[in-house]
PDB file of C-alpha atoms and ligand atoms in Angstrom:
ATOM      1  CA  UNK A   1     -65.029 143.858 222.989  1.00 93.00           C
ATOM      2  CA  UNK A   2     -61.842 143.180 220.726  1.00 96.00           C
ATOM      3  CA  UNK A   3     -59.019 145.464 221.761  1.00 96.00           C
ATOM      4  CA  UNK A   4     -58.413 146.669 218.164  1.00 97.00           C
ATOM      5  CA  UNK A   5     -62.370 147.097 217.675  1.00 98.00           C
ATOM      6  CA  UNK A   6     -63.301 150.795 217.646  1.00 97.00           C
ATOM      7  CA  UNK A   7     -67.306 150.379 218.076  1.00 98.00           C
ATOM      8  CA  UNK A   8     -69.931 148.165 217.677  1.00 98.00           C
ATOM      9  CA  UNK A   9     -71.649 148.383 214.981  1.00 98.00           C
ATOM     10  CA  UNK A  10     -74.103 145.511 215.055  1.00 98.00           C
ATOM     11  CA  UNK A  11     -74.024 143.165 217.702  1.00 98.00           C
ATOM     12  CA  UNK A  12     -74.429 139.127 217.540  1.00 98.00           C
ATOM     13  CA  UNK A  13     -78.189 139.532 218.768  1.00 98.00           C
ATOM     14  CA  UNK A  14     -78.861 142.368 215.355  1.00 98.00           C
ATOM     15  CA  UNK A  15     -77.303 140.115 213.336  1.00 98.00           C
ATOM     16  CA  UNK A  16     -78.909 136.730 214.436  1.00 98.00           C
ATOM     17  CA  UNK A  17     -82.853 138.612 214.245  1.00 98.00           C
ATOM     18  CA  UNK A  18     -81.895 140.508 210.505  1.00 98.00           C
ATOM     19  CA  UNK A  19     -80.579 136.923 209.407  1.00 98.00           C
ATOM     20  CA  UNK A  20     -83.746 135.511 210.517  1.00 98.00           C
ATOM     21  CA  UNK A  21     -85.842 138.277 209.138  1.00 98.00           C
ATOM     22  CA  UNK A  22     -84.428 137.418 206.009  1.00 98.00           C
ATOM     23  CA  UNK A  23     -84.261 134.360 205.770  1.00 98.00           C
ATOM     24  CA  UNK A  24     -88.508 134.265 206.260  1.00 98.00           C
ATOM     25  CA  UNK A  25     -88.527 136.950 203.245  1.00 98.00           C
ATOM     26  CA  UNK A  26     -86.262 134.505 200.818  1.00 98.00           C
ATOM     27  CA  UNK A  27     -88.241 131.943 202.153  1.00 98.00           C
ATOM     28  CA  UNK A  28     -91.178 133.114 200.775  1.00 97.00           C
ATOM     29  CA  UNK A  29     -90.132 134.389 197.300  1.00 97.00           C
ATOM     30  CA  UNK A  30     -88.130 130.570 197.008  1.00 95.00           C
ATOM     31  CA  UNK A  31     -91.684 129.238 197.478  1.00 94.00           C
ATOM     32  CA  UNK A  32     -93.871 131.860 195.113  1.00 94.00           C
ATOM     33  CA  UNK A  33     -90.885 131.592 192.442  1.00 91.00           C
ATOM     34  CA  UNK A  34     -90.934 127.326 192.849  1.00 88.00           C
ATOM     35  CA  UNK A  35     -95.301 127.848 192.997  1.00 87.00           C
ATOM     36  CA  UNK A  36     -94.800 129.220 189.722  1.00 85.00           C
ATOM     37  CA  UNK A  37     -92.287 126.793 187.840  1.00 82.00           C
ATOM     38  CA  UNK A  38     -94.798 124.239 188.932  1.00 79.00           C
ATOM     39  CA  UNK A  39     -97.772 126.114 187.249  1.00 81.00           C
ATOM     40  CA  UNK A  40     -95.230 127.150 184.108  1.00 80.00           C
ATOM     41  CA  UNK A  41     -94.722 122.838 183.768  1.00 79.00           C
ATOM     42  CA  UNK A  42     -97.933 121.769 184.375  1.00 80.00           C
ATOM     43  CA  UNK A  43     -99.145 124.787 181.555  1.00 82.00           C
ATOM     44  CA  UNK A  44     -96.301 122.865 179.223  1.00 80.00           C
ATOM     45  CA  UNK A  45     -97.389 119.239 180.024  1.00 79.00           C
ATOM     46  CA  UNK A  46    -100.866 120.397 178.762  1.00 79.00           C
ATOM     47  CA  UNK A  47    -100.185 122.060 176.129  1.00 78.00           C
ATOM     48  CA  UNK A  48     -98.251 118.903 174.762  1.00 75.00           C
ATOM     49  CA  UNK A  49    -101.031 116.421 175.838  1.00 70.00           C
ATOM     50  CA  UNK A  50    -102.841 114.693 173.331  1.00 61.00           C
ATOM     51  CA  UNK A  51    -106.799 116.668 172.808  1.00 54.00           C
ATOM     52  CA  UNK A  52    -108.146 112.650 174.282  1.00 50.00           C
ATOM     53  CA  UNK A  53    -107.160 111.881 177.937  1.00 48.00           C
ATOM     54  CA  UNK A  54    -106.585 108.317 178.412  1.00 46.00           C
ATOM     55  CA  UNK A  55    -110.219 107.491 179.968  1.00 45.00           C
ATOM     56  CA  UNK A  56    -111.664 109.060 176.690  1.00 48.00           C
ATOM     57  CA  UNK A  57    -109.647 106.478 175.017  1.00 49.00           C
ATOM     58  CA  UNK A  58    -110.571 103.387 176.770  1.00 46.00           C
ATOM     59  CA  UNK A  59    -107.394 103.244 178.885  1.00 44.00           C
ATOM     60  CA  UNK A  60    -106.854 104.157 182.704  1.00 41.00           C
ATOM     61  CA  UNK A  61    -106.296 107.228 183.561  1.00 41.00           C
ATOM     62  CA  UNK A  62    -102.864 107.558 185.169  1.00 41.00           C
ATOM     63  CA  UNK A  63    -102.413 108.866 188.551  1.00 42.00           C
ATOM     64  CA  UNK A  64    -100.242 112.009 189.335  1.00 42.00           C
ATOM     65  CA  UNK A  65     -97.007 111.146 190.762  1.00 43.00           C
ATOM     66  CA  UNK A  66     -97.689 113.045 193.516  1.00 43.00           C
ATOM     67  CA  UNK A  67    -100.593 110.850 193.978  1.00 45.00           C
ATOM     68  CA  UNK A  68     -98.415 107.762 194.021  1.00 45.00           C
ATOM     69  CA  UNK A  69     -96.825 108.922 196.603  1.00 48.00           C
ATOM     70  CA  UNK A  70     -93.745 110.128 193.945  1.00 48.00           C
ATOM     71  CA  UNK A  71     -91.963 113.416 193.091  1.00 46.00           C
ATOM     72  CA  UNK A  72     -93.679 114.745 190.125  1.00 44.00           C
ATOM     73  CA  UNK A  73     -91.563 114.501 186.984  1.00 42.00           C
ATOM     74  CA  UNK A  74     -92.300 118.166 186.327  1.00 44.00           C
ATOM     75  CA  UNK A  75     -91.398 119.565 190.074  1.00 49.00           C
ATOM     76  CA  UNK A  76     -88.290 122.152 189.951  1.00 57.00           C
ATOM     77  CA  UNK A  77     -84.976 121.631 191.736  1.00 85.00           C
ATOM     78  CA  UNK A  78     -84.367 122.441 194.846  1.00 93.00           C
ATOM     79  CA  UNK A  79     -83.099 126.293 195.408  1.00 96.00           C
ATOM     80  CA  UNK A  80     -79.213 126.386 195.322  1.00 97.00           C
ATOM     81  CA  UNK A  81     -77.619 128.376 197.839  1.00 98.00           C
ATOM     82  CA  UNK A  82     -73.840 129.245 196.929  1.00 98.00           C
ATOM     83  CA  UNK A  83     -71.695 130.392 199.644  1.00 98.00           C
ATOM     84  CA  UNK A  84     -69.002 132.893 198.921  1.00 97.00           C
ATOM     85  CA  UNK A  85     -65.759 131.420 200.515  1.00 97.00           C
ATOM     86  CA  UNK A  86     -64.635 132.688 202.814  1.00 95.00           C
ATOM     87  CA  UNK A  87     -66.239 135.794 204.443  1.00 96.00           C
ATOM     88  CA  UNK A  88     -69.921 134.358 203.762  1.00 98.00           C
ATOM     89  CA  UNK A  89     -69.538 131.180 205.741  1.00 98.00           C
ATOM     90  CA  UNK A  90     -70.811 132.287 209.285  1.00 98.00           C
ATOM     91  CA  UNK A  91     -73.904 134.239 207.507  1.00 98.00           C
ATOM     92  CA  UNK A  92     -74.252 131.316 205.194  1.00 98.00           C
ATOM     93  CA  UNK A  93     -75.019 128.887 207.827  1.00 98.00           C
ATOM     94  CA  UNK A  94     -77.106 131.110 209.947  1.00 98.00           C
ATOM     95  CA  UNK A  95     -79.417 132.085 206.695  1.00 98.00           C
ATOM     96  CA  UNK A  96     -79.679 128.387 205.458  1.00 98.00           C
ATOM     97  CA  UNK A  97     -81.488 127.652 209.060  1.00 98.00           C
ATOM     98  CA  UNK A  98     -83.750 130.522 208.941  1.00 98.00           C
ATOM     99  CA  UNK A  99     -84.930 129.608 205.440  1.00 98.00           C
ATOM    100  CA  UNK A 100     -87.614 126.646 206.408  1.00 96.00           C
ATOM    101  CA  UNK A 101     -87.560 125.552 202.413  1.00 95.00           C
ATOM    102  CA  UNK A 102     -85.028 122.144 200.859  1.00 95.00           C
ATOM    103  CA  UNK A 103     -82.340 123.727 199.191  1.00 95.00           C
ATOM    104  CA  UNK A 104     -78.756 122.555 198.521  1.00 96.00           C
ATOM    105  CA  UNK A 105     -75.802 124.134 199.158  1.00 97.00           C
ATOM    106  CA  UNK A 106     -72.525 124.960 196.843  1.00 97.00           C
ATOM    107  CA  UNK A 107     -69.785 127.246 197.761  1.00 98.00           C
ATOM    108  CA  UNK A 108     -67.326 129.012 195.313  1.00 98.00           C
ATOM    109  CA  UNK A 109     -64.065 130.783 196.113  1.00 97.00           C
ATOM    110  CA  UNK A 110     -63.502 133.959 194.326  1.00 94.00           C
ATOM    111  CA  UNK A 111     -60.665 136.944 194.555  1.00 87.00           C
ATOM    112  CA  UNK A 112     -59.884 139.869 192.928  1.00 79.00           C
ATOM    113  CA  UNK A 113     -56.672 141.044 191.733  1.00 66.00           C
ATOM    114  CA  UNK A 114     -55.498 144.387 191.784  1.00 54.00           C
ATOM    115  CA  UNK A 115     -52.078 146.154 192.927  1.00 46.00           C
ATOM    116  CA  UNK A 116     -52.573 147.578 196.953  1.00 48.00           C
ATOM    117  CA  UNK A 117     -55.830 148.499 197.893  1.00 48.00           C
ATOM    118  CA  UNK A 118     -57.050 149.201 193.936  1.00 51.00           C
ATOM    119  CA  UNK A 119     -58.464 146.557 192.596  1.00 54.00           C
ATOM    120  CA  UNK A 120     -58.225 145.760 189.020  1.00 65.00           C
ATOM    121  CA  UNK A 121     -61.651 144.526 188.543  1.00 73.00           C
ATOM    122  CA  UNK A 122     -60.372 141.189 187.084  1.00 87.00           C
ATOM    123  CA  UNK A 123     -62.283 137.996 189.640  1.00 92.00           C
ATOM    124  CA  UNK A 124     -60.573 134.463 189.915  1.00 92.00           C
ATOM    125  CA  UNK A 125     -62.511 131.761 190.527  1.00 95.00           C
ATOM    126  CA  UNK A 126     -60.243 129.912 193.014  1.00 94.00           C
ATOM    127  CA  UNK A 127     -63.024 126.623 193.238  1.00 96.00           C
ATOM    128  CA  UNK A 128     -66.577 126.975 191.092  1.00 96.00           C
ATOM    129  CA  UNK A 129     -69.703 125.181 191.973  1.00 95.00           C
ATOM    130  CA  UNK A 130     -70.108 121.824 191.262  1.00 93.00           C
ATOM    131  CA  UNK A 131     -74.133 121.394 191.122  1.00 94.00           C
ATOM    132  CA  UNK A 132     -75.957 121.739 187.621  1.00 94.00           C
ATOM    133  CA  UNK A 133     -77.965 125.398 187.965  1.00 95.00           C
ATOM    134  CA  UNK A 134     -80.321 125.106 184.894  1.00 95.00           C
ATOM    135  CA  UNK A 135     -83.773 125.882 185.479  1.00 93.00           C
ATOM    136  CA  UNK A 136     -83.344 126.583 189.357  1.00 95.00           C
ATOM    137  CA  UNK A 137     -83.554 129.303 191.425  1.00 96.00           C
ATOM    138  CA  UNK A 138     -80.461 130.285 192.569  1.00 97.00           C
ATOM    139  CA  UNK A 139     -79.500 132.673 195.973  1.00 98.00           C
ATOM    140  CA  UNK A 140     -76.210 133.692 196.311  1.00 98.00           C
ATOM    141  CA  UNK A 141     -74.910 134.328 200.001  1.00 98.00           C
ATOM    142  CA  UNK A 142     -72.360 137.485 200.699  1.00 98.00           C
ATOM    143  CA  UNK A 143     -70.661 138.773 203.399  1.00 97.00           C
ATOM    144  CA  UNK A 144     -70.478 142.190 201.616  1.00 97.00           C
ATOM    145  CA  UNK A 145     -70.714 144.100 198.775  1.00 96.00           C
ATOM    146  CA  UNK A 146     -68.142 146.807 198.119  1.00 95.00           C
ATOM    147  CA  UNK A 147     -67.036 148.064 194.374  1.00 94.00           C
ATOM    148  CA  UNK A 148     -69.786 145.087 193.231  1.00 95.00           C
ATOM    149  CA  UNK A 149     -67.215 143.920 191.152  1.00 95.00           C
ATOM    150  CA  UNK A 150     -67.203 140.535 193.289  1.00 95.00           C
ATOM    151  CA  UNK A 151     -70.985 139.882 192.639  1.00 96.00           C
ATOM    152  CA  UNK A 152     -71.123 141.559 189.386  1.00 95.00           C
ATOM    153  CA  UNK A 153     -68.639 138.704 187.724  1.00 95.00           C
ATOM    154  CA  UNK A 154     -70.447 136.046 189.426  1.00 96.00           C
ATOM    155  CA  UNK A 155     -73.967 136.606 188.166  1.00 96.00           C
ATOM    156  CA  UNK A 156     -73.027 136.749 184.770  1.00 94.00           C
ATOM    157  CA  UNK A 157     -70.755 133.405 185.615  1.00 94.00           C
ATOM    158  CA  UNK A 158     -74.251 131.699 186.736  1.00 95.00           C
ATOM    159  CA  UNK A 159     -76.599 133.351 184.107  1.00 94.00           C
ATOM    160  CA  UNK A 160     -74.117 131.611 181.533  1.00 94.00           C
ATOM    161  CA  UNK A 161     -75.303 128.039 183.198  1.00 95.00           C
ATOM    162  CA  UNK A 162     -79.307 129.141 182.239  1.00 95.00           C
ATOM    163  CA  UNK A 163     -80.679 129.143 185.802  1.00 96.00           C
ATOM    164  CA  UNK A 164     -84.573 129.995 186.517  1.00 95.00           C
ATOM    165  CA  UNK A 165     -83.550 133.042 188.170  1.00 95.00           C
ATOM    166  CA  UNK A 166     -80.316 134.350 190.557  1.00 97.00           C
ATOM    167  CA  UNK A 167     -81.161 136.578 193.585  1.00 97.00           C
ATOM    168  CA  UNK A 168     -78.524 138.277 195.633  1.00 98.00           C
ATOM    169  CA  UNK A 169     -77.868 138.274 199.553  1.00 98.00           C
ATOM    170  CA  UNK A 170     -75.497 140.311 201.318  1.00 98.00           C
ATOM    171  CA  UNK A 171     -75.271 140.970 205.372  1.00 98.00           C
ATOM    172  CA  UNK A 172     -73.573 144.524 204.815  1.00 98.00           C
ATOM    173  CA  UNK A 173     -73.478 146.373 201.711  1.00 98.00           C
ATOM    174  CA  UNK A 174     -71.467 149.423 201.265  1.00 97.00           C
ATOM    175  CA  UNK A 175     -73.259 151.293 198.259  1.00 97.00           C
ATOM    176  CA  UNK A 176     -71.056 154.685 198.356  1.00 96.00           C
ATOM    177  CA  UNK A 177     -68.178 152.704 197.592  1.00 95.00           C
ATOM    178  CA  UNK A 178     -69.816 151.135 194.347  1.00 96.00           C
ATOM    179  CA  UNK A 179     -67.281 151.118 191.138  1.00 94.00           C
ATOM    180  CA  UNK A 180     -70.071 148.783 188.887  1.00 94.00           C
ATOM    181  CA  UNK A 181     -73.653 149.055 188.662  1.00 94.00           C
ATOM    182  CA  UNK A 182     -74.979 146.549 191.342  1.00 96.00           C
ATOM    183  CA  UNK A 183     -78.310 146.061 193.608  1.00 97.00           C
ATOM    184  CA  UNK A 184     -78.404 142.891 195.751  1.00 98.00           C
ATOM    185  CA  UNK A 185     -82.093 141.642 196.051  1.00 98.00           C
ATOM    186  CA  UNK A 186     -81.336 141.246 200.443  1.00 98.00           C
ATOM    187  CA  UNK A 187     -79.739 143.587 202.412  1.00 98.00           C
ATOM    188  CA  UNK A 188     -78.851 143.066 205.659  1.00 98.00           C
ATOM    189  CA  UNK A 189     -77.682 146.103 206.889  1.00 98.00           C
ATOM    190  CA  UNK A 190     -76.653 148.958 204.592  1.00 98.00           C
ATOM    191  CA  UNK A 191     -73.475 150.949 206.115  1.00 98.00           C
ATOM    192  CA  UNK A 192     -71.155 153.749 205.311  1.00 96.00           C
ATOM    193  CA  UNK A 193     -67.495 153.503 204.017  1.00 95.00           C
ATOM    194  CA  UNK A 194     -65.508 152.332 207.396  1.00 95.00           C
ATOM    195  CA  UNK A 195     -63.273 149.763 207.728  1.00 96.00           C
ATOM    196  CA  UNK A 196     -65.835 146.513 208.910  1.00 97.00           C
ATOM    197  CA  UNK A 197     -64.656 143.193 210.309  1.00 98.00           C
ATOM    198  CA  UNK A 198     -66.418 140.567 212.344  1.00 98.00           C
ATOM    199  CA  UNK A 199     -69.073 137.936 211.724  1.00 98.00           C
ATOM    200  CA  UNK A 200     -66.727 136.639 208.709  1.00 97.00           C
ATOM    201  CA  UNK A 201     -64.971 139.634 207.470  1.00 97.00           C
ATOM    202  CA  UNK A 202     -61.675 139.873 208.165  1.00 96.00           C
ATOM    203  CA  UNK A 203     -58.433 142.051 207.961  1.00 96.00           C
ATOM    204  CA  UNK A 204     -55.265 140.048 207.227  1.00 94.00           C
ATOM    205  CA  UNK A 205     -57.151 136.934 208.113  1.00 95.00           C
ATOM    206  CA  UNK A 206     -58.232 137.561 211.383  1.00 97.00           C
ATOM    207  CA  UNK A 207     -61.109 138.940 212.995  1.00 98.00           C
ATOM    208  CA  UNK A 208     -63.313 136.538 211.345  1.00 98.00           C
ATOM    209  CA  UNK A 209     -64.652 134.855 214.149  1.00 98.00           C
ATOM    210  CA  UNK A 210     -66.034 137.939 216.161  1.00 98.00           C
ATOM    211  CA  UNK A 211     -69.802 137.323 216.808  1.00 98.00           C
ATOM    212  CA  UNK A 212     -70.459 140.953 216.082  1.00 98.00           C
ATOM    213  CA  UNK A 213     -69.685 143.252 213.962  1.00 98.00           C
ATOM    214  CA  UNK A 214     -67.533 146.062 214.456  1.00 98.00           C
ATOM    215  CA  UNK A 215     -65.187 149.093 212.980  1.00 98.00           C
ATOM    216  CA  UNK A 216     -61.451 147.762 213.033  1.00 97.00           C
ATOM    217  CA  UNK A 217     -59.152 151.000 214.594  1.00 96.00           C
ATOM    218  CA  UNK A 218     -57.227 152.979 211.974  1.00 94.00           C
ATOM    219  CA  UNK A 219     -54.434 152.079 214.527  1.00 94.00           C
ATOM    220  CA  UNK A 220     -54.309 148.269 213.277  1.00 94.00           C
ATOM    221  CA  UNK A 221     -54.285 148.609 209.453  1.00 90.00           C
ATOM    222  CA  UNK A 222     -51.473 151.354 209.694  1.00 85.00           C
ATOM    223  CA  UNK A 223     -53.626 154.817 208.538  1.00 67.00           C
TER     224      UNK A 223
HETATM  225  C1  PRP B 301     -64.731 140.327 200.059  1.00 61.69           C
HETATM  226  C2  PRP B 301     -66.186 139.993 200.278  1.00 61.69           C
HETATM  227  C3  PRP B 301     -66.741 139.975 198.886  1.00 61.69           C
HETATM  228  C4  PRP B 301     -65.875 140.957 198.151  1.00 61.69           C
HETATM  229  C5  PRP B 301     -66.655 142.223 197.973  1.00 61.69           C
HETATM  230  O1  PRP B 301     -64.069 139.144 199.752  1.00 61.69           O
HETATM  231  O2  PRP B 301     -66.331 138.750 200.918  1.00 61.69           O
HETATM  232  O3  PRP B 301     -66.669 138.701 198.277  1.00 61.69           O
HETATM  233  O4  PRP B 301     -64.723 141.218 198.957  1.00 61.69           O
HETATM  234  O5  PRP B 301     -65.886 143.179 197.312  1.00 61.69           O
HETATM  235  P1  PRP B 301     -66.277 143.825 195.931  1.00 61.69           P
HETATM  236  O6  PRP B 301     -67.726 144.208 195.988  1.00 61.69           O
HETATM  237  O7  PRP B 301     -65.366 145.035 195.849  1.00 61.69           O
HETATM  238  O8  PRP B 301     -65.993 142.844 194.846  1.00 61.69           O
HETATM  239  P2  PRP B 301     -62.487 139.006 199.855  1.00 61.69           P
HETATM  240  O9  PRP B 301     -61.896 139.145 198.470  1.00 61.69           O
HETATM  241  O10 PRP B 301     -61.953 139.919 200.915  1.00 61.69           O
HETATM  242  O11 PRP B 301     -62.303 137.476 200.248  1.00 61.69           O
HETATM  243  P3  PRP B 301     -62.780 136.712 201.586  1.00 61.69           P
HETATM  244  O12 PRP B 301     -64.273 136.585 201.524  1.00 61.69           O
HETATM  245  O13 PRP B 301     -62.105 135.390 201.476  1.00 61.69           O
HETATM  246  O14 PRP B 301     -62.332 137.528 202.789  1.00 61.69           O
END
């Protein structure tokens, strides 16, 4: 263990079977939400089909794309995950793999500002997304969720673009320390108001890269 790591609180083996845990759970809503849009289309397409199909009419009946061997015109985009730089990249790329569905990937940089440790609730988008969200089902990936202030600003940044729907991931989230009203759709691991680093969180930029995750002493951050 780290010298300035008090204790453990979830080690790399915890992490790597929640991750996967979830990741089978996202999986599954991805595919019921994307079973859906595919009904919702095809439900369109009929309703703005002409009362005589083709064969009625003397013609040939046109196979489905599928049936061709094509992607149906009506089949919804791939599930976008967005990465929160930079304390969702290890969880990121362990919950892509566990998620057995295409999806593409975007990652957006965000900070807060605030003066010392209160923030001011305003979020900067350092780098935004470049993929078109309309219509598609959208997961966002966090590290953690703290005030909700973070997460709050973003999914009313994506709603703005009209996606099909935005769910919420987090590995940790700290709900005592809540300043906005927010519920992430995933939890990892809920846990209580100590100082967490590891697995992608950091203090002061380092810590990051700690396979596990685990409460930083009071020593190191000066209390
Ligand atoms: C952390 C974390 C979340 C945010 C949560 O990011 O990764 O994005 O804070 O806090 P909130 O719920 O109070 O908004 P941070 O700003 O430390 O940046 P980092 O990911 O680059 O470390």
């Amino acid at each position: 263990m780290h010298p300035d790591i008090e204790r453990i609180l979830f080690t790399a083996e915890q992490i790597a079977a929640r991750t996967r845990a979830l990741g089978k759970r996202i999986a599954e809503d991805l595919a019921a939400s994307a079973a859906k849009a595919g009904e919702d289309a095809r439900a369109g397409e009929q309703a703005a089909a002409p009362a005589q199909s083709a064969a009625a009419q003397g013609g040939v009946p046109a196979q489905s794309a599928a049936a061709q061997g094509g992607v149906p015109a009506q089949n919804p985009a791939m599930p976008l995950a967005v990465c929160i730089l930079k304390g969702s990249v290890p969880f990121f790329a362990d919950l892509i793999r566990a998620i057995p569905l295409p999806l593409e990937t975007e990652y957006i940089a965000l900070s807060s500002y605030g003066a010392g440790t209160a923030s001011s609730g305003a979020v900067h988008i350092g780098k935004d997304i470049e993929a078109d969200v309309a219509g598609r089902d959208v997961l966002i990936v966090e590290d953690i969720v703290d005030s909700g202030r973070t997460l709050a600003f973003l999914c009313g940044h994506l709603a703005a673009r009209r996606p099909r729907s935005v769910r919420v991931v987090t590995l940790l989230d700290k709900p005592s320390r809540r300043a906005v009203p927010f519920s992430p759709d995933y939890v990892g691991f809920a846990v209580d108001d100590v100082f967490v680093v590891g697995c992608g969180m950091d203090y002061a930029g380092r810590y990051r890269n700690l396979p596990y995750i685990g409460v930083l002493k009071p020593a190191v951050y000066g209390d």
